[in-house]
Coordinates of C-alpha atoms in Angstrom, one line a residue:
Chain A
M1 CA 11.5 1.3 12.3
I2 CA 13.7 4.3 13.4
T3 CA 16.5 3.5 11.0
P4 CA 14.4 3.4 7.8
I5 CA 12.7 6.6 8.8
K6 CA 16.2 8.2 9.3
A7 CA 17.3 6.9 5.9
L8 CA 14.2 8.4 4.3
R9 CA 14.7 11.7 6.0
K10 CA 18.3 11.8 4.9
N11 CA 17.2 11.3 1.3
R12 CA 14.3 13.7 1.4
F13 CA 14.2 14.7 -2.2
K14 CA 14.1 11.2 -3.6
T15 CA 11.8 10.1 -0.8
A16 CA 9.4 12.9 -1.8
L17 CA 9.6 11.8 -5.5
I18 CA 8.8 8.1 -4.6
F19 CA 6.0 9.3 -2.4
I20 CA 4.5 11.5 -5.1
S21 CA 4.8 8.7 -7.7
M22 CA 3.1 6.2 -5.4
S23 CA 0.4 8.7 -4.2
V24 CA -0.5 9.5 -7.8
S25 CA -0.7 5.9 -8.8
I26 CA -2.7 4.8 -5.8
S27 CA -5.0 7.8 -6.2
A28 CA -5.5 6.8 -9.9
I29 CA -6.3 3.2 -8.9
F30 CA -8.7 4.5 -6.2
L31 CA -10.5 6.9 -8.5
I32 CA -10.9 4.7 -11.5
S33 CA -12.1 1.8 -9.3
A34 CA -14.4 4.0 -7.2
I35 CA -15.9 5.8 -10.2
S36 CA -16.5 2.6 -12.3
G37 CA -17.8 0.8 -9.2
G38 CA -20.0 3.8 -8.5
V39 CA -21.5 3.7 -12.0
V40 CA -22.2 0.0 -11.8
S41 CA -23.6 0.1 -8.3
M42 CA -25.8 3.1 -9.1
Y43 CA -27.3 1.4 -12.2
S44 CA -27.6 -1.9 -10.3
A45 CA -29.4 -0.2 -7.4
M46 CA -31.8 1.4 -9.9
L47 CA -32.6 -1.9 -11.4
K48 CA -32.9 -3.6 -8.1
T49 CA -35.5 -1.2 -6.7
D50 CA -38.6 -3.3 -6.6
G51 CA -37.0 -5.6 -9.2
D52 CA -36.3 -9.2 -8.3
I53 CA -36.6 -10.1 -12.0
I54 CA -35.8 -8.0 -15.0
V55 CA -37.4 -8.5 -18.4
T56 CA -35.8 -7.1 -21.5
Q57 CA -35.9 -7.6 -25.3
K58 CA -34.1 -10.9 -26.1
G59 CA -30.5 -10.6 -27.1
I60 CA -30.0 -6.9 -26.7
A61 CA -26.6 -5.6 -25.4
D62 CA -27.9 -2.5 -23.6
T63 CA -31.2 -1.8 -21.9
F64 CA -31.3 1.5 -23.7
F65 CA -31.9 -0.4 -27.0
S66 CA -34.5 -2.7 -25.5
D67 CA -38.0 -2.4 -26.8
I68 CA -40.8 -4.7 -25.5
N69 CA -44.5 -4.6 -25.6
R70 CA -45.8 -2.9 -22.4
S71 CA -49.1 -4.8 -22.5
M72 CA -47.2 -7.9 -21.4
C73 CA -46.5 -6.2 -18.1
D74 CA -50.1 -6.6 -17.1
E75 CA -50.0 -10.3 -17.9
I76 CA -46.8 -10.7 -15.8
A77 CA -48.4 -8.8 -12.9
K78 CA -51.2 -11.4 -12.8
M79 CA -48.9 -14.4 -12.6
E80 CA -48.8 -16.4 -9.4
G81 CA -46.0 -15.4 -7.1
V82 CA -45.7 -11.9 -8.6
R83 CA -46.2 -9.1 -6.1
E84 CA -45.9 -6.3 -8.6
A85 CA -44.7 -5.6 -12.1
G86 CA -43.8 -2.2 -13.5
A87 CA -42.6 -1.0 -16.9
L88 CA -39.8 1.4 -17.5
I89 CA -38.5 3.3 -20.5
L90 CA -34.8 4.2 -20.2
G91 CA -33.6 7.0 -22.4
A92 CA -31.5 10.1 -22.6
A93 CA -32.0 13.5 -24.2
P94 CA -30.6 17.0 -24.0
V95 CA -32.2 19.4 -21.7
E96 CA -31.0 22.9 -22.3
P97 CA -28.3 23.8 -21.3
L98 CA -27.3 20.2 -20.4
P99 CA -26.1 18.1 -23.4
I100 CA -27.6 14.9 -21.9
V101 CA -30.0 13.9 -19.1
G102 CA -31.3 10.6 -18.1
I103 CA -35.1 10.2 -18.9
Y104 CA -37.1 7.6 -17.2
G105 CA -40.6 6.8 -18.3
V106 CA -42.4 4.7 -15.6
S107 CA -45.7 2.9 -15.3
E108 CA -48.2 4.5 -12.8
N109 CA -47.4 2.0 -10.0
R110 CA -43.6 2.9 -10.0
F111 CA -44.1 6.6 -9.2
K112 CA -44.1 5.6 -5.5
S113 CA -40.4 4.6 -5.8
Y114 CA -39.5 8.3 -6.0
T115 CA -39.5 10.2 -2.8
L116 CA -41.1 13.5 -3.6
I117 CA -39.7 16.5 -1.7
Q118 CA -41.8 19.0 -3.5
G119 CA -45.0 18.9 -5.7
S120 CA -46.9 15.8 -6.7
T121 CA -47.0 12.8 -9.0
P122 CA -46.9 13.9 -12.7
K123 CA -49.7 13.3 -15.2
N124 CA -49.2 13.2 -19.0
G125 CA -47.4 16.3 -20.2
E126 CA -45.8 16.7 -16.8
V127 CA -42.5 15.5 -15.2
I128 CA -40.9 15.2 -11.9
V129 CA -37.1 16.0 -11.8
G130 CA -34.4 14.8 -9.5
S131 CA -33.2 17.3 -6.9
K132 CA -29.7 17.5 -8.4
L133 CA -31.1 18.4 -11.8
Y134 CA -33.6 20.8 -10.2
E135 CA -30.7 22.7 -8.6
T136 CA -28.6 22.5 -11.8
L137 CA -31.4 23.9 -13.9
K138 CA -32.1 26.6 -11.2
H139 CA -35.6 25.5 -10.2
P140 CA -37.3 25.3 -13.6
K141 CA -41.1 25.5 -14.0
T142 CA -41.0 23.7 -17.4
I143 CA -38.4 21.8 -19.4
I144 CA -38.2 21.2 -23.1
L145 CA -37.5 17.6 -24.4
S146 CA -37.3 17.0 -28.1
K147 CA -39.1 20.3 -28.7
Q148 CA -41.9 19.4 -26.4
K149 CA -42.6 21.4 -23.3
F150 CA -43.2 19.5 -20.0
T151 CA -44.4 21.1 -16.8
V152 CA -42.3 20.3 -13.7
R153 CA -44.9 18.9 -11.3
G154 CA -42.5 17.8 -8.5
V155 CA -39.0 17.3 -7.3
F156 CA -37.8 14.0 -5.9
K157 CA -34.7 13.0 -4.0
S158 CA -32.8 9.8 -4.9
R159 CA -29.5 8.5 -3.5
I160 CA -28.9 7.1 -7.0
G161 CA -27.1 9.8 -9.0
F162 CA -28.5 8.7 -12.4
E163 CA -32.0 9.3 -11.0
D164 CA -31.3 12.4 -8.9
G165 CA -29.9 14.1 -12.0
G166 CA -32.7 12.8 -14.3
V167 CA -36.3 13.3 -15.3
V168 CA -39.2 11.0 -14.6
M169 CA -42.3 11.0 -16.6
S170 CA -45.3 8.8 -17.5
L171 CA -44.6 5.7 -19.6
E172 CA -46.9 7.1 -22.3
D173 CA -45.0 10.4 -22.7
A174 CA -41.7 8.6 -22.7
G175 CA -43.0 6.1 -25.2
A176 CA -44.0 9.0 -27.5
L177 CA -40.6 10.7 -27.0
F178 CA -38.4 7.6 -27.7
H179 CA -40.8 5.8 -30.0
K180 CA -41.0 2.6 -28.0
S181 CA -43.4 0.7 -25.9
A182 CA -41.2 -0.1 -22.9
S183 CA -37.5 -0.8 -22.3
I184 CA -37.7 -3.2 -19.4
F185 CA -40.1 -4.6 -16.9
L186 CA -39.1 -4.9 -13.2
V187 CA -40.9 -7.6 -11.4
S188 CA -41.0 -8.1 -7.6
L189 CA -41.9 -11.4 -6.1
D190 CA -43.7 -12.6 -3.0
D191 CA -41.2 -15.4 -2.6
L192 CA -37.6 -15.1 -4.0
T193 CA -37.2 -18.9 -4.0
K194 CA -39.9 -19.1 -6.7
S195 CA -38.0 -16.9 -9.1
D196 CA -37.1 -19.7 -11.5
T197 CA -40.7 -20.7 -11.9
V198 CA -41.8 -17.2 -12.7
I199 CA -38.9 -16.6 -15.1
E200 CA -39.9 -19.8 -16.9
K201 CA -43.5 -18.6 -17.2
I202 CA -42.4 -15.1 -18.4
N203 CA -40.1 -16.6 -21.0
L204 CA -42.9 -18.6 -22.4
L205 CA -45.0 -15.5 -23.1
T206 CA -43.2 -14.7 -26.3
P207 CA -39.8 -15.6 -27.8
D208 CA -39.0 -11.8 -28.1
I209 CA -38.3 -11.3 -24.4
E210 CA -35.9 -12.6 -21.9
A211 CA -36.4 -12.7 -18.1
K212 CA -33.5 -13.0 -15.6
T213 CA -33.1 -12.5 -11.9
T214 CA -31.8 -8.9 -11.5
D215 CA -28.6 -10.2 -9.9
S216 CA -27.9 -12.6 -12.8
F217 CA -28.7 -9.8 -15.3
I218 CA -26.3 -7.4 -13.5
D219 CA -23.6 -10.1 -13.5
S220 CA -23.9 -10.7 -17.2
Y221 CA -24.7 -7.2 -18.4
N222 CA -22.2 -6.2 -21.1
Q223 CA -22.0 -2.6 -20.3
F224 CA -20.9 -3.4 -16.8
K225 CA -18.3 -5.8 -18.1
I226 CA -17.0 -3.1 -20.4
I227 CA -16.8 -0.6 -17.6
K228 CA -15.2 -3.1 -15.3
T229 CA -12.7 -4.2 -17.9
S230 CA -11.8 -0.7 -18.8
S231 CA -11.4 0.2 -15.1
D232 CA -9.2 -2.9 -14.6
V233 CA -7.0 -2.0 -17.6
I234 CA -6.5 1.6 -16.5
G235 CA -5.9 0.5 -12.9
A236 CA -3.3 -2.0 -14.1
M237 CA -1.6 0.7 -16.1
A238 CA -1.5 3.0 -13.0
F239 CA -0.1 0.0 -11.0
L240 CA 2.6 -0.6 -13.6
M241 CA 3.4 3.2 -13.8
G242 CA 3.7 3.2 -10.1
I243 CA 6.1 0.2 -10.1
L244 CA 8.2 1.8 -12.8
G245 CA 8.3 5.1 -10.9
I246 CA 9.5 3.2 -7.8
V247 CA 12.1 1.1 -9.7
S248 CA 13.6 4.1 -11.3
M249 CA 13.7 6.2 -8.1
M250 CA 15.0 3.4 -6.0
S251 CA 17.7 2.6 -8.5
M252 CA 18.9 6.2 -8.1
V253 CA 18.6 5.9 -4.3
V254 CA 20.7 2.7 -4.3
N255 CA 23.3 4.3 -6.6
D256 CA 23.6 7.2 -4.2
R257 CA 23.9 4.9 -1.2
K258 CA 26.4 2.4 -2.7
T259 CA 28.9 3.2 0.0
E260 CA 26.4 2.5 2.7
F261 CA 25.5 -0.9 1.3
G262 CA 29.2 -1.7 0.6
I263 CA 29.9 -1.1 4.3
M264 CA 27.0 -3.3 5.3
R265 CA 28.3 -6.1 3.1
S266 CA 31.9 -5.6 4.5
I267 CA 30.8 -5.9 8.1
G268 CA 29.0 -9.1 7.4
L269 CA 25.4 -8.0 7.2
S270 CA 23.7 -10.5 4.9
S271 CA 22.1 -9.6 1.5
W272 CA 18.7 -10.2 3.0
V273 CA 19.3 -7.6 5.7
I274 CA 19.9 -5.0 3.0
I275 CA 16.9 -6.1 1.0
K276 CA 14.7 -6.0 4.1
K277 CA 16.0 -2.5 4.9
L278 CA 15.1 -1.1 1.5
L279 CA 11.7 -2.9 1.5
A280 CA 11.0 -1.4 5.0
E281 CA 11.8 2.1 3.6
T282 CA 9.4 1.8 0.6
L283 CA 6.7 0.2 2.8
I284 CA 6.7 3.2 5.0
I285 CA 6.4 5.4 2.0
A286 CA 3.6 3.2 0.7
L287 CA 1.7 3.4 3.9
V288 CA 1.8 7.1 4.0
A289 CA 1.1 7.4 0.2
F290 CA -1.9 5.1 0.7
C291 CA -3.4 7.3 3.5
V292 CA -2.8 10.4 1.4
A293 CA -4.2 8.9 -1.7
L294 CA -7.3 7.7 0.2
G295 CA -7.8 11.3 1.5
V296 CA -7.2 12.8 -1.9
S297 CA -9.5 10.4 -3.6
L298 CA -12.3 10.9 -1.1
G299 CA -11.9 14.7 -1.6
V300 CA -11.9 14.4 -5.4
L301 CA -15.0 12.1 -5.4
E302 CA -16.8 14.6 -3.1
L303 CA -15.9 17.4 -5.5
I304 CA -17.1 15.4 -8.5
E305 CA -20.3 14.4 -6.8
H306 CA -21.2 18.0 -6.1
A307 CA -19.9 19.5 -9.4
D308 CA -22.9 20.7 -11.4
K309 CA -21.1 19.8 -14.6
F310 CA -21.5 16.1 -13.8
Q311 CA -25.1 16.3 -12.7
G312 CA -24.4 13.7 -10.0
Y313 CA -24.0 11.0 -12.6
I314 CA -20.4 10.3 -11.5
N315 CA -20.8 9.1 -8.0
G316 CA -17.8 7.1 -6.9
E317 CA -17.8 5.1 -3.8
I318 CA -14.8 3.8 -1.8
T319 CA -16.0 0.8 0.0
V320 CA -14.0 -0.9 2.8
S321 CA -13.3 -3.8 0.5
L322 CA -12.0 -1.4 -2.3
A323 CA -9.8 0.3 0.3
L324 CA -8.5 -3.0 1.5
N325 CA -7.8 -4.2 -2.1
V326 CA -6.0 -0.9 -3.0
F327 CA -4.0 -1.2 0.3
I328 CA -2.8 -4.7 -0.8
V329 CA -2.1 -3.4 -4.3
S330 CA 0.0 -0.5 -2.7
V331 CA 2.0 -2.9 -0.6
V332 CA 2.6 -5.2 -3.6
M333 CA 3.5 -2.2 -5.8
A334 CA 6.1 -1.0 -3.2
M335 CA 7.5 -4.5 -2.8
L336 CA 7.8 -5.2 -6.5
G337 CA 9.2 -1.8 -7.3
T338 CA 11.9 -2.1 -4.7
L339 CA 12.9 -5.7 -5.2
L340 CA 15.2 -5.3 -8.2
P341 CA 17.1 -2.2 -6.9
A342 CA 17.3 -3.9 -3.4
I343 CA 18.8 -7.1 -4.9
Y344 CA 21.3 -4.9 -6.8
A345 CA 22.1 -3.1 -3.5
A346 CA 22.6 -6.4 -1.8
R347 CA 25.1 -7.4 -4.4
I348 CA 27.3 -4.3 -4.1
D349 CA 30.9 -5.5 -3.8
P350 CA 32.6 -4.1 -0.7
M351 CA 35.8 -4.0 -2.8
T352 CA 34.5 -0.7 -4.3
L353 CA 35.1 0.9 -0.9
I354 CA 38.7 -0.3 -0.9
Q355 CA 39.3 0.6 -4.5
R356 CA 38.4 4.2 -3.8
G357 CA 41.4 4.7 -1.5
G358 CA 43.7 1.8 -2.0
S359 CA 46.8 1.0 -4.1
Chain B
M1 CA 43.1 -17.4 14.1
R2 CA 46.0 -18.2 11.7
I3 CA 45.7 -16.9 8.2
Q4 CA 47.9 -18.4 5.5
A5 CA 48.2 -17.2 1.9
K6 CA 49.7 -19.8 -0.4
N7 CA 51.1 -19.0 -3.9
I8 CA 48.7 -16.0 -4.4
E9 CA 48.7 -14.5 -7.8
Q10 CA 46.4 -11.7 -9.0
Y11 CA 46.1 -10.5 -12.6
Y12 CA 44.0 -7.8 -14.1
G13 CA 44.0 -8.8 -17.8
I14 CA 47.7 -9.5 -18.6
E15 CA 49.0 -7.1 -15.9
Y16 CA 49.9 -8.8 -12.7
V17 CA 49.3 -7.1 -9.4
L18 CA 50.5 -9.9 -7.1
R19 CA 53.0 -12.6 -7.8
E20 CA 54.0 -15.7 -5.8
V21 CA 52.8 -14.3 -2.5
N22 CA 53.2 -16.6 0.5
V23 CA 52.5 -15.2 3.9
E24 CA 51.3 -16.3 7.3
I25 CA 49.5 -14.0 9.8
E26 CA 49.7 -15.2 13.3
A27 CA 46.8 -15.0 15.7
G28 CA 46.7 -11.8 17.8
S29 CA 49.6 -10.2 16.0
F30 CA 49.9 -6.7 14.6
T31 CA 51.0 -7.0 11.0
A32 CA 51.8 -4.1 8.8
I33 CA 51.9 -4.4 5.0
I34 CA 54.0 -1.5 3.7
G35 CA 55.0 -0.3 0.3
E36 CA 54.6 2.5 -2.2
S37 CA 51.4 3.1 -4.1
G38 CA 50.8 0.4 -6.6
S39 CA 52.9 -2.1 -4.8
G40 CA 50.0 -4.5 -4.3
K41 CA 49.4 -4.1 -0.6
T42 CA 45.7 -3.2 -0.8
T43 CA 45.1 -6.1 -3.2
L44 CA 46.8 -8.5 -0.8
L45 CA 44.8 -7.1 2.1
S46 CA 41.6 -7.6 0.0
I47 CA 42.5 -11.2 -0.7
L48 CA 43.5 -12.0 2.8
S49 CA 40.2 -10.5 4.1
T50 CA 38.0 -12.6 1.7
L51 CA 36.8 -9.5 -0.2
L52 CA 38.6 -10.5 -3.3
N53 CA 39.2 -14.0 -4.8
P54 CA 42.8 -14.4 -6.1
T55 CA 43.4 -15.4 -9.7
S56 CA 45.3 -18.4 -8.4
G57 CA 46.5 -19.6 -5.0
E58 CA 44.6 -20.1 -1.8
V59 CA 43.9 -18.3 1.5
T60 CA 43.1 -20.4 4.6
F61 CA 41.8 -19.6 8.0
D62 CA 43.0 -22.1 10.6
G63 CA 43.6 -24.4 7.7
K64 CA 40.2 -24.0 6.1
S65 CA 39.9 -22.6 2.6
V66 CA 37.4 -19.8 2.0
G67 CA 35.1 -22.3 0.3
E68 CA 35.0 -24.4 3.4
L69 CA 34.1 -21.5 5.7
G70 CA 30.4 -21.8 5.1
N71 CA 28.3 -18.6 4.7
I72 CA 31.0 -15.9 4.0
D73 CA 28.7 -13.1 5.4
V74 CA 28.3 -14.9 8.7
F75 CA 32.0 -15.7 8.8
R76 CA 32.9 -12.1 8.2
R77 CA 30.5 -10.8 10.8
H78 CA 31.9 -13.1 13.5
N79 CA 35.6 -13.2 12.6
I80 CA 36.6 -10.2 10.6
G81 CA 36.5 -6.4 11.0
F82 CA 37.3 -3.8 8.5
V83 CA 38.7 -0.3 8.7
F84 CA 38.9 1.7 5.5
Q85 CA 40.9 4.8 4.5
F86 CA 37.7 6.8 4.7
H87 CA 35.7 6.3 7.8
Y88 CA 32.5 5.3 5.8
L89 CA 30.2 5.9 8.7
I90 CA 26.6 6.1 7.6
S91 CA 25.7 9.8 7.9
Y92 CA 22.1 9.4 9.0
L93 CA 23.0 7.2 11.9
T94 CA 24.6 8.3 15.2
L95 CA 28.1 7.0 16.1
R96 CA 26.4 4.5 18.4
E97 CA 24.0 3.3 15.7
N98 CA 26.9 2.9 13.2
I99 CA 28.8 0.8 15.7
A100 CA 25.7 -1.2 16.7
L101 CA 24.8 -1.9 13.0
S102 CA 26.4 -5.3 12.9
A103 CA 26.8 -5.9 16.7
L104 CA 25.9 -9.4 17.8
D105 CA 25.6 -8.1 21.3
D106 CA 24.2 -4.6 21.6
E107 CA 25.4 -4.3 25.2
S108 CA 29.0 -4.4 24.1
V109 CA 28.7 -1.1 22.2
E110 CA 28.9 1.4 25.1
P111 CA 31.9 -0.2 26.9
L112 CA 33.8 -0.4 23.5
M113 CA 33.0 3.3 22.8
E114 CA 34.2 4.2 26.3
S115 CA 37.4 2.3 25.8
L116 CA 38.1 4.1 22.5
G117 CA 37.4 7.5 24.1
I118 CA 34.3 8.2 22.2
G119 CA 31.6 7.2 24.7
R120 CA 30.4 10.8 25.1
L121 CA 29.9 11.1 21.4
A122 CA 27.4 8.2 21.2
A123 CA 24.5 10.4 20.1
R124 CA 26.5 12.5 17.7
Y125 CA 26.4 12.1 13.9
S126 CA 29.6 11.7 11.9
D127 CA 29.5 15.3 10.6
E128 CA 29.4 16.5 14.2
V129 CA 32.8 15.0 15.3
S130 CA 36.4 15.4 14.3
G131 CA 38.2 13.2 11.7
G132 CA 40.1 11.3 14.5
E133 CA 36.9 10.7 16.3
R134 CA 35.2 9.4 13.2
Q135 CA 38.1 7.0 12.6
R136 CA 37.8 5.8 16.2
A137 CA 34.1 5.1 15.6
A138 CA 35.0 3.2 12.4
I139 CA 37.5 1.2 14.5
A140 CA 34.9 0.5 17.1
R141 CA 32.5 -0.7 14.4
A142 CA 35.2 -3.1 13.2
L143 CA 35.9 -4.4 16.8
V144 CA 32.3 -4.6 18.1
N145 CA 31.9 -8.4 17.5
R146 CA 35.4 -9.1 19.0
P147 CA 36.7 -10.4 15.6
A148 CA 39.8 -12.6 15.4
V149 CA 41.3 -10.2 12.9
V150 CA 40.8 -6.6 11.8
F151 CA 41.9 -5.6 8.3
A152 CA 42.7 -1.9 7.8
D153 CA 43.5 -0.2 4.5
E154 CA 45.4 3.0 4.9
P155 CA 43.4 3.8 8.1
T156 CA 45.4 6.9 8.8
G157 CA 45.4 8.2 5.2
N158 CA 43.1 11.1 6.1
L159 CA 44.4 11.8 9.6
D160 CA 47.1 14.2 10.9
T161 CA 50.2 12.7 12.6
K162 CA 48.8 13.0 16.1
N163 CA 45.6 11.2 15.2
A164 CA 47.5 8.7 13.1
L165 CA 49.7 7.7 16.0
G166 CA 46.7 7.4 18.2
V167 CA 45.2 4.9 15.8
Y168 CA 48.4 2.8 15.7
E169 CA 48.4 2.9 19.5
L170 CA 44.8 1.6 19.6
F171 CA 45.7 -1.2 17.2
K172 CA 48.6 -2.1 19.4
R173 CA 46.5 -2.1 22.5
F174 CA 43.8 -4.3 21.1
S175 CA 46.3 -6.6 19.5
Q176 CA 47.7 -7.2 22.9
G177 CA 44.2 -8.1 24.0
G178 CA 44.2 -10.9 21.4
T179 CA 42.7 -9.3 18.2
G180 CA 44.9 -9.6 15.2
F181 CA 45.5 -6.5 13.0
V182 CA 46.6 -6.5 9.4
V183 CA 47.2 -3.0 8.3
A184 CA 48.1 -1.8 4.8
S185 CA 49.9 1.5 4.9
H186 CA 52.5 3.6 3.1
D187 CA 53.2 5.3 6.4
K188 CA 56.6 4.0 7.7
K189 CA 55.8 5.1 11.2
I190 CA 53.6 2.0 11.6
A191 CA 56.7 -0.1 11.7
E192 CA 57.3 1.2 15.2
Y193 CA 54.1 -0.4 16.4
A194 CA 53.7 -3.6 14.3
D195 CA 55.0 -7.1 15.4
T196 CA 55.5 -8.1 11.8
I197 CA 56.3 -5.9 8.8
I198 CA 55.7 -7.1 5.3
E199 CA 57.4 -5.0 2.7
M200 CA 56.0 -5.1 -0.8
E201 CA 57.3 -3.9 -4.2
D202 CA 55.8 -4.4 -7.6
G203 CA 53.3 -7.0 -6.5
K204 CA 55.9 -9.1 -4.6
I205 CA 56.8 -9.5 -1.0
V206 CA 60.4 -8.3 -0.8
K207 CA 61.0 -8.6 3.0
I208 CA 59.2 -9.9 6.1
S209 CA 60.7 -8.7 9.4
K210 CA 59.5 -9.6 12.9
R211 CA 60.1 -7.5 16.0

């Protein structure tokens, strides 16, 4: 342990460059995974609130495009095994000065899902706004949506960033605003094991709708797949860039330390000893870089979460499992990036030492 | 350990560096290979020490060819020591750590350093000691596993006369203790210390004399 640290201290400049390269890559992986995971988990949490089953228009790719007849919600609510069914309209519209804000039209029975910290439940022509939006808009009395003025009746607090930075209104007002009856129904059940029976009954109501358990909907939701795939691709690029950075820097390090490795070979240390030595050095850098990247990422996510510009919509979360995965990725990155230069170092011919001074 | 080189030839392209070299190094002897620059002494040393494969011919250790020695790294670590013209100590390690780098028995490091007169410098780095002390540390590194033979290439090339003679005396002392030394040098003073002197010229051995 001491010897690799001494070697790293001796080659401070290149150690610093490898460290920076790894820290940037690991931070990028952390941030993209945390932000995309945050988006997915926020939207999932929103759908899962009082929603064991979700009903959408059949075949739509995005809940924002879904349009179903809200009257069916009452029929579903009366079905055996259903505790409650509520309708939602999901939309987005500009609210001066913000270019886009999430707008949620909800049926009467869903207002209780929003924890009011100020004011009361809205009636038609009124809205309640998330606390984040309320702060961003500097405590507005009214807001204008599509040229219509709405009175701000209350302020609610939600841990879900999309809601906390959004506007909630009655289903009727939202329907008029977005010209649709309802986007989705969220159905809660008395007994989760009966979900298949209820889903079957809902699907028989009309061929235009599709009911799924919320979990299965989330698993198959295209938008989440797109976000996840994009995040994986960007994460993989950051991983590759990290490896390339390590390979190029370690190649320079090995070149600078040819004599050292030549001596090791001449005194009979095996190739594996040299490879292990270099791997140990980069692993130490990787461990420090991981800790720094974790700290930096938490700091950046905290800044983003509280930045008015993002209205709380970007709410990344670093879970223990994400941290563990990124830790493994960091170690693999260090190992892969070091392996080729280390193998080269282990093959340095001790003859080069003799040729420098011999005849 | 007896080392034999039979009909060694070494070519680089069409230029020969060694031609028809036959030599035998006796166990525990101090052998000096002397000659002018370009005479082939370093190449012969490299071949004898297994660092370089000859174009033709064979080197044997106690009758075994290099191919029969098994893992060459393990063989070198247990049986061969090297001292180079430059000390080649690793700069971020102390003298003790440099010597212990390949030591099979860590406890042998201190007594060896004491016997070479550098015991008090154990915690120093190579840039904190004199040239002679550095070369003593390099010799200690070569001797730490009690090898059968130590190969030294111009070990006094960067030392003043006093330190150079000190190095020869060390070689002489340890050779009397049973370690063989094969030293390539253009310094003729080495002849006063060596048991066998191999003189080389234009890639050939021109004279072998024993004392």
